[in-house]
Amino acid sequence: MTKIAITLQRREGTSAEAFREYYREEHAPLAAELSGLERYTVSFPADSDSASYDALAELHFPDGEAIAAAFDSELGREVTADAEAFADMDAAGRVVLDEEVVVGRARRRTGVLIDILLFTGRSGAILPPRVDSSHARRRLGRVISGPPFISCMATGKVDFFNDTGGYGFIETEDADEDVFFHMEDVGGPDLEEGQEVEFDIEEAEKGPRAKNLQRL
């Protein structure tokens, strides 16, 4: 798999909060529609004041030709123009990379997944995953060290449900293990095994937990 990594700095006079809000709410959904895009992640430094950039975007494509075609398209030009609304594109850094997995294991994906990541490098550096017993650090391409990992727009089906306790587990290809959920995250009693759902994944103390769960 080939990806393009882009570092972005916010425009002068724009706060870190406004930069991130625009990125999440406006720019990321637009860029997610690029033709050929297989995976899209955005990372923000934990300490924006000392970091050398405000966001790292990684867009995964089948190959370099797919990257060129995506950004040469009408939508690609629209994405680039939209970035100029909140980022200093003269200061942006870009590099095309061939990705190889050193720690982690690959898994199939059914569609584009937008991941919003927070990492703890005080200088803005990306921290490598640690090899230990924590399932959170066995994820492919995840940088998890402290703050919760959130995977947006995951899909799956209810594999187990305890209607008495009001909890269960969701089987999904967007996580390395079944994801726990509680009925307080669903808002209704009409949920059963085999039900297809869409949800966000939050890294909780005891493992991945579904948030903002909706029935499909």
PDB file of C-alpha atoms in Angstrom:
ATOM      1  CA  MET A   1       0.000   0.000   0.000  1.00  0.00           C
ATOM      2  CA  THR A   2       1.164   3.527  -0.800  1.00  0.00           C
ATOM      3  CA  LYS A   3       0.256   6.593   1.196  1.00  0.00           C
ATOM      4  CA  ILE A   4       0.821  10.320   1.080  1.00  0.00           C
ATOM      5  CA  ALA A   5       1.664  11.941   4.417  1.00  0.00           C
ATOM      6  CA  ILE A   6       0.947  15.654   4.769  1.00  0.00           C
ATOM      7  CA  THR A   7       1.889  17.921   7.671  1.00  0.00           C
ATOM      8  CA  LEU A   8      -0.234  21.031   8.088  1.00  0.00           C
ATOM      9  CA  GLN A   9       0.098  24.225  10.087  1.00  0.00           C
ATOM     10  CA  ARG A  10      -2.872  26.405  10.957  1.00  0.00           C
ATOM     11  CA  ARG A  11      -3.179  29.803   9.353  1.00  0.00           C
ATOM     12  CA  GLU A  12      -1.984  32.794  11.329  1.00  0.00           C
ATOM     13  CA  GLY A  13      -4.696  34.025  13.668  1.00  0.00           C
ATOM     14  CA  THR A  14      -6.451  30.639  13.799  1.00  0.00           C
ATOM     15  CA  SER A  15      -6.634  28.888  17.164  1.00  0.00           C
ATOM     16  CA  ALA A  16      -5.731  25.219  17.545  1.00  0.00           C
ATOM     17  CA  GLU A  17      -9.322  24.480  18.579  1.00  0.00           C
ATOM     18  CA  ALA A  18     -10.797  26.188  15.510  1.00  0.00           C
ATOM     19  CA  PHE A  19      -8.257  24.437  13.265  1.00  0.00           C
ATOM     20  CA  ARG A  20      -9.180  21.005  14.599  1.00  0.00           C
ATOM     21  CA  GLU A  21     -12.903  21.689  14.517  1.00  0.00           C
ATOM     22  CA  TYR A  22     -12.809  22.742  10.857  1.00  0.00           C
ATOM     23  CA  TYR A  23     -10.624  19.764  10.006  1.00  0.00           C
ATOM     24  CA  ARG A  24     -13.007  17.275  11.647  1.00  0.00           C
ATOM     25  CA  GLU A  25     -16.300  18.853  10.633  1.00  0.00           C
ATOM     26  CA  GLU A  26     -15.558  20.195   7.150  1.00  0.00           C
ATOM     27  CA  HIS A  27     -12.285  19.119   5.569  1.00  0.00           C
ATOM     28  CA  ALA A  28     -12.000  15.451   6.583  1.00  0.00           C
ATOM     29  CA  PRO A  29     -15.460  14.440   5.276  1.00  0.00           C
ATOM     30  CA  LEU A  30     -14.668  16.168   1.972  1.00  0.00           C
ATOM     31  CA  ALA A  31     -11.266  14.496   1.564  1.00  0.00           C
ATOM     32  CA  ALA A  32     -12.758  11.118   2.495  1.00  0.00           C
ATOM     33  CA  GLU A  33     -14.631  11.148  -0.831  1.00  0.00           C
ATOM     34  CA  LEU A  34     -11.415  11.120  -2.921  1.00  0.00           C
ATOM     35  CA  SER A  35     -11.458   8.418  -5.577  1.00  0.00           C
ATOM     36  CA  GLY A  36      -9.328   5.380  -4.737  1.00  0.00           C
ATOM     37  CA  LEU A  37      -8.875   6.318  -1.070  1.00  0.00           C
ATOM     38  CA  GLU A  38      -8.645   3.188   1.086  1.00  0.00           C
ATOM     39  CA  ARG A  39      -7.819   4.618   4.499  1.00  0.00           C
ATOM     40  CA  TYR A  40      -7.545   8.110   5.929  1.00  0.00           C
ATOM     41  CA  THR A  41      -6.061   9.092   9.300  1.00  0.00           C
ATOM     42  CA  VAL A  42      -5.484  12.446  10.938  1.00  0.00           C
ATOM     43  CA  SER A  43      -3.196  12.904  13.952  1.00  0.00           C
ATOM     44  CA  PHE A  44      -3.011  15.952  16.204  1.00  0.00           C
ATOM     45  CA  PRO A  45      -0.124  16.715  18.617  1.00  0.00           C
ATOM     46  CA  ALA A  46      -1.014  16.648  22.302  1.00  0.00           C
ATOM     47  CA  ASP A  47       0.909  19.887  22.884  1.00  0.00           C
ATOM     48  CA  SER A  48       0.061  22.143  19.953  1.00  0.00           C
ATOM     49  CA  ASP A  49       2.113  25.049  21.311  1.00  0.00           C
ATOM     50  CA  SER A  50       5.461  23.246  21.080  1.00  0.00           C
ATOM     51  CA  ALA A  51       4.788  21.058  18.026  1.00  0.00           C
ATOM     52  CA  SER A  52       6.241  21.960  14.642  1.00  0.00           C
ATOM     53  CA  TYR A  53       2.902  21.278  12.925  1.00  0.00           C
ATOM     54  CA  ASP A  54      -0.780  21.143  13.860  1.00  0.00           C
ATOM     55  CA  ALA A  55      -1.890  18.002  12.032  1.00  0.00           C
ATOM     56  CA  LEU A  56      -0.497  14.980  10.226  1.00  0.00           C
ATOM     57  CA  ALA A  57      -2.775  13.552   7.537  1.00  0.00           C
ATOM     58  CA  GLU A  58      -2.092  10.125   6.010  1.00  0.00           C
ATOM     59  CA  LEU A  59      -4.079   9.070   2.962  1.00  0.00           C
ATOM     60  CA  HIS A  60      -3.682   5.471   1.798  1.00  0.00           C
ATOM     61  CA  PHE A  61      -4.108   4.479  -1.862  1.00  0.00           C
ATOM     62  CA  PRO A  62      -3.355   1.342  -3.908  1.00  0.00           C
ATOM     63  CA  ASP A  63      -0.352   3.012  -5.591  1.00  0.00           C
ATOM     64  CA  GLY A  64       1.239   6.301  -6.593  1.00  0.00           C
ATOM     65  CA  GLU A  65      -0.798   6.555  -9.778  1.00  0.00           C
ATOM     66  CA  ALA A  66      -4.000   6.432  -7.726  1.00  0.00           C
ATOM     67  CA  ILE A  67      -2.709   9.294  -5.562  1.00  0.00           C
ATOM     68  CA  ALA A  68      -1.945  11.427  -8.604  1.00  0.00           C
ATOM     69  CA  ALA A  69      -5.322  10.682 -10.178  1.00  0.00           C
ATOM     70  CA  ALA A  70      -7.187  11.524  -6.976  1.00  0.00           C
ATOM     71  CA  PHE A  71      -5.573  14.917  -6.504  1.00  0.00           C
ATOM     72  CA  ASP A  72      -5.705  15.783 -10.218  1.00  0.00           C
ATOM     73  CA  SER A  73      -9.471  15.278 -10.221  1.00  0.00           C
ATOM     74  CA  GLU A  74     -12.040  18.026  -9.759  1.00  0.00           C
ATOM     75  CA  LEU A  75     -12.679  16.841  -6.207  1.00  0.00           C
ATOM     76  CA  GLY A  76      -8.948  16.692  -5.538  1.00  0.00           C
ATOM     77  CA  ARG A  77      -8.565  20.320  -6.538  1.00  0.00           C
ATOM     78  CA  GLU A  78     -11.534  21.193  -4.325  1.00  0.00           C
ATOM     79  CA  VAL A  79      -9.894  19.417  -1.379  1.00  0.00           C
ATOM     80  CA  THR A  80      -6.664  21.343  -1.929  1.00  0.00           C
ATOM     81  CA  ALA A  81      -8.523  24.643  -2.167  1.00  0.00           C
ATOM     82  CA  ASP A  82     -10.482  23.856   0.992  1.00  0.00           C
ATOM     83  CA  ALA A  83      -7.248  23.172   2.892  1.00  0.00           C
ATOM     84  CA  GLU A  84      -6.151  26.711   2.150  1.00  0.00           C
ATOM     85  CA  ALA A  85      -9.153  27.978   4.115  1.00  0.00           C
ATOM     86  CA  PHE A  86      -7.705  26.829   7.437  1.00  0.00           C
ATOM     87  CA  ALA A  87      -4.075  25.794   6.818  1.00  0.00           C
ATOM     88  CA  ASP A  88      -0.904  27.568   5.673  1.00  0.00           C
ATOM     89  CA  MET A  89      -0.248  25.514   2.546  1.00  0.00           C
ATOM     90  CA  ASP A  90       3.083  27.244   1.895  1.00  0.00           C
ATOM     91  CA  ALA A  91       4.337  25.594   5.093  1.00  0.00           C
ATOM     92  CA  ALA A  92       2.799  22.186   4.356  1.00  0.00           C
ATOM     93  CA  GLY A  93       5.061  19.156   4.007  1.00  0.00           C
ATOM     94  CA  ARG A  94       4.288  16.225   1.717  1.00  0.00           C
ATOM     95  CA  VAL A  95       5.899  12.837   1.160  1.00  0.00           C
ATOM     96  CA  VAL A  96       4.726   9.677  -0.631  1.00  0.00           C
ATOM     97  CA  LEU A  97       5.563   6.489   1.278  1.00  0.00           C
ATOM     98  CA  ASP A  98       5.398   2.745   0.723  1.00  0.00           C
ATOM     99  CA  GLU A  99       4.047   1.348   3.990  1.00  0.00           C
ATOM    100  CA  GLU A 100       5.477  -1.788   5.593  1.00  0.00           C
ATOM    101  CA  VAL A 101       4.133  -3.243   8.826  1.00  0.00           C
ATOM    102  CA  VAL A 102       6.822  -3.665  11.493  1.00  0.00           C
ATOM    103  CA  VAL A 103       4.544  -4.102  14.513  1.00  0.00           C
ATOM    104  CA  GLY A 104       0.934  -5.105  14.034  1.00  0.00           C
ATOM    105  CA  ARG A 105      -1.138  -7.295  11.798  1.00  0.00           C
ATOM    106  CA  ALA A 106      -3.144  -6.445   8.717  1.00  0.00           C
ATOM    107  CA  ARG A 107      -6.864  -6.969   8.477  1.00  0.00           C
ATOM    108  CA  ARG A 108      -9.456  -6.553   5.766  1.00  0.00           C
ATOM    109  CA  ARG A 109     -11.506  -3.384   5.584  1.00  0.00           C
ATOM    110  CA  THR A 110     -14.860  -2.894   3.969  1.00  0.00           C
ATOM    111  CA  GLY A 111     -14.496   0.809   3.223  1.00  0.00           C
ATOM    112  CA  VAL A 112     -12.797   4.065   4.047  1.00  0.00           C
ATOM    113  CA  LEU A 113     -12.354   4.654   7.761  1.00  0.00           C
ATOM    114  CA  ILE A 114     -11.537   8.093   9.129  1.00  0.00           C
ATOM    115  CA  ASP A 115      -9.491   7.839  12.298  1.00  0.00           C
ATOM    116  CA  ILE A 116      -9.008  10.810  14.593  1.00  0.00           C
ATOM    117  CA  LEU A 117      -5.883  10.138  16.648  1.00  0.00           C
ATOM    118  CA  LEU A 118      -4.207  11.923  19.540  1.00  0.00           C
ATOM    119  CA  PHE A 119      -0.594  11.133  20.366  1.00  0.00           C
ATOM    120  CA  THR A 120       1.562  12.213  23.267  1.00  0.00           C
ATOM    121  CA  GLY A 121       4.832  13.289  21.674  1.00  0.00           C
ATOM    122  CA  ARG A 122       5.552  16.651  23.299  1.00  0.00           C
ATOM    123  CA  SER A 123       7.581  17.797  20.309  1.00  0.00           C
ATOM    124  CA  GLY A 124       4.940  16.590  17.893  1.00  0.00           C
ATOM    125  CA  ALA A 125       6.917  13.432  17.078  1.00  0.00           C
ATOM    126  CA  ILE A 126       5.016  10.251  16.296  1.00  0.00           C
ATOM    127  CA  LEU A 127       5.513   7.618  18.979  1.00  0.00           C
ATOM    128  CA  PRO A 128       5.921   3.990  17.789  1.00  0.00           C
ATOM    129  CA  PRO A 129       3.565   1.371  19.202  1.00  0.00           C
ATOM    130  CA  ARG A 130       4.905  -0.588  22.157  1.00  0.00           C
ATOM    131  CA  VAL A 131       5.003  -4.373  22.103  1.00  0.00           C
ATOM    132  CA  ASP A 132       3.186  -5.529  25.248  1.00  0.00           C
ATOM    133  CA  SER A 133       0.015  -7.296  26.302  1.00  0.00           C
ATOM    134  CA  SER A 134      -2.284  -4.356  25.633  1.00  0.00           C
ATOM    135  CA  HIS A 135      -4.474  -5.023  22.598  1.00  0.00           C
ATOM    136  CA  ALA A 136      -4.526  -1.289  21.897  1.00  0.00           C
ATOM    137  CA  ARG A 137      -0.845  -1.393  21.013  1.00  0.00           C
ATOM    138  CA  ARG A 138      -1.265  -4.306  18.620  1.00  0.00           C
ATOM    139  CA  ARG A 139      -3.336  -2.311  16.157  1.00  0.00           C
ATOM    140  CA  LEU A 140      -2.009  -1.755  12.662  1.00  0.00           C
ATOM    141  CA  GLY A 141      -0.985   1.837  12.110  1.00  0.00           C
ATOM    142  CA  ARG A 142      -2.244   3.010  15.503  1.00  0.00           C
ATOM    143  CA  VAL A 143      -0.278   5.393  17.714  1.00  0.00           C
ATOM    144  CA  ILE A 144      -1.797   4.925  21.136  1.00  0.00           C
ATOM    145  CA  SER A 145      -0.068   6.050  24.308  1.00  0.00           C
ATOM    146  CA  GLY A 146      -2.309   7.597  26.889  1.00  0.00           C
ATOM    147  CA  PRO A 147      -5.295   9.433  25.359  1.00  0.00           C
ATOM    148  CA  PRO A 148      -8.211   7.335  24.086  1.00  0.00           C
ATOM    149  CA  PHE A 149      -8.212   6.149  20.500  1.00  0.00           C
ATOM    150  CA  ILE A 150     -11.352   6.927  18.577  1.00  0.00           C
ATOM    151  CA  SER A 151     -12.306   5.181  15.340  1.00  0.00           C
ATOM    152  CA  CYS A 152     -15.155   6.941  13.549  1.00  0.00           C
ATOM    153  CA  MET A 153     -17.843   5.271  11.429  1.00  0.00           C
ATOM    154  CA  ALA A 154     -17.018   1.636  12.237  1.00  0.00           C
ATOM    155  CA  THR A 155     -19.606  -0.974  11.288  1.00  0.00           C
ATOM    156  CA  GLY A 156     -20.350  -4.465  12.553  1.00  0.00           C
ATOM    157  CA  LYS A 157     -23.029  -6.726  13.969  1.00  0.00           C
ATOM    158  CA  VAL A 158     -24.065  -7.682  17.479  1.00  0.00           C
ATOM    159  CA  ASP A 159     -22.340 -10.985  18.255  1.00  0.00           C
ATOM    160  CA  PHE A 160     -23.605 -11.349  21.827  1.00  0.00           C
ATOM    161  CA  PHE A 161     -26.261  -9.529  23.852  1.00  0.00           C
ATOM    162  CA  ASN A 162     -27.279  -9.961  27.487  1.00  0.00           C
ATOM    163  CA  ASP A 163     -30.725  -8.389  27.683  1.00  0.00           C
ATOM    164  CA  THR A 164     -30.813  -8.733  31.470  1.00  0.00           C
ATOM    165  CA  GLY A 165     -27.550  -6.893  32.024  1.00  0.00           C
ATOM    166  CA  GLY A 166     -28.083  -4.582  29.074  1.00  0.00           C
ATOM    167  CA  TYR A 167     -24.657  -5.148  27.541  1.00  0.00           C
ATOM    168  CA  GLY A 168     -23.039  -7.095  24.733  1.00  0.00           C
ATOM    169  CA  PHE A 169     -20.272  -7.299  22.149  1.00  0.00           C
ATOM    170  CA  ILE A 170     -20.035  -6.260  18.507  1.00  0.00           C
ATOM    171  CA  GLU A 171     -18.078  -8.205  15.898  1.00  0.00           C
ATOM    172  CA  THR A 172     -16.293  -5.820  13.515  1.00  0.00           C
ATOM    173  CA  GLU A 173     -13.392  -5.829  11.081  1.00  0.00           C
ATOM    174  CA  ASP A 174     -12.406  -2.378  12.344  1.00  0.00           C
ATOM    175  CA  ALA A 175     -10.963  -3.739  15.597  1.00  0.00           C
ATOM    176  CA  ASP A 176      -8.762  -6.685  16.546  1.00  0.00           C
ATOM    177  CA  GLU A 177     -11.335  -8.005  19.014  1.00  0.00           C
ATOM    178  CA  ASP A 178     -15.048  -7.746  19.722  1.00  0.00           C
ATOM    179  CA  VAL A 179     -16.148  -4.306  20.932  1.00  0.00           C
ATOM    180  CA  PHE A 180     -18.090  -3.955  24.189  1.00  0.00           C
ATOM    181  CA  PHE A 181     -21.280  -1.897  24.334  1.00  0.00           C
ATOM    182  CA  HIS A 182     -23.911  -1.040  26.928  1.00  0.00           C
ATOM    183  CA  MET A 183     -27.527  -0.145  26.290  1.00  0.00           C
ATOM    184  CA  GLU A 184     -26.916   3.339  27.682  1.00  0.00           C
ATOM    185  CA  ASP A 185     -24.927   3.920  24.485  1.00  0.00           C
ATOM    186  CA  VAL A 186     -27.838   2.769  22.315  1.00  0.00           C
ATOM    187  CA  GLY A 187     -30.905   4.399  23.813  1.00  0.00           C
ATOM    188  CA  GLY A 188     -33.493   1.703  23.317  1.00  0.00           C
ATOM    189  CA  PRO A 189     -34.435  -1.933  24.048  1.00  0.00           C
ATOM    190  CA  ASP A 190     -34.836  -3.172  20.460  1.00  0.00           C
ATOM    191  CA  LEU A 191     -31.342  -4.592  19.956  1.00  0.00           C
ATOM    192  CA  GLU A 192     -30.634  -8.266  19.355  1.00  0.00           C
ATOM    193  CA  GLU A 193     -27.906 -10.627  18.218  1.00  0.00           C
ATOM    194  CA  GLY A 194     -27.219 -10.292  14.504  1.00  0.00           C
ATOM    195  CA  GLN A 195     -28.304  -6.626  14.406  1.00  0.00           C
ATOM    196  CA  GLU A 196     -26.065  -4.564  12.111  1.00  0.00           C
ATOM    197  CA  VAL A 197     -24.840  -1.340  13.690  1.00  0.00           C
ATOM    198  CA  GLU A 198     -22.651   1.705  13.061  1.00  0.00           C
ATOM    199  CA  PHE A 199     -20.626   3.165  15.908  1.00  0.00           C
ATOM    200  CA  ASP A 200     -17.483   4.898  17.124  1.00  0.00           C
ATOM    201  CA  ILE A 201     -14.802   2.970  19.023  1.00  0.00           C
ATOM    202  CA  GLU A 202     -13.334   4.428  22.194  1.00  0.00           C
ATOM    203  CA  GLU A 203     -10.305   2.914  23.897  1.00  0.00           C
ATOM    204  CA  ALA A 204     -11.526   2.245  27.447  1.00  0.00           C
ATOM    205  CA  GLU A 205      -9.595   0.866  30.418  1.00  0.00           C
ATOM    206  CA  LYS A 206     -10.787  -2.704  29.863  1.00  0.00           C
ATOM    207  CA  GLY A 207     -10.714  -2.652  26.066  1.00  0.00           C
ATOM    208  CA  PRO A 208     -12.519  -1.112  23.085  1.00  0.00           C
ATOM    209  CA  ARG A 209     -16.022   0.245  23.782  1.00  0.00           C
ATOM    210  CA  ALA A 210     -18.704   1.333  21.328  1.00  0.00           C
ATOM    211  CA  LYS A 211     -19.973   4.906  21.497  1.00  0.00           C
ATOM    212  CA  ASN A 212     -22.661   6.742  19.518  1.00  0.00           C
ATOM    213  CA  LEU A 213     -24.097   3.410  18.390  1.00  0.00           C
ATOM    214  CA  GLN A 214     -26.823   3.450  15.746  1.00  0.00           C
ATOM    215  CA  ARG A 215     -28.774   0.633  14.147  1.00  0.00           C
ATOM    216  CA  LEU A 216     -28.471   0.077  10.391  1.00  0.00           C
TER     217      LEU A 216
END
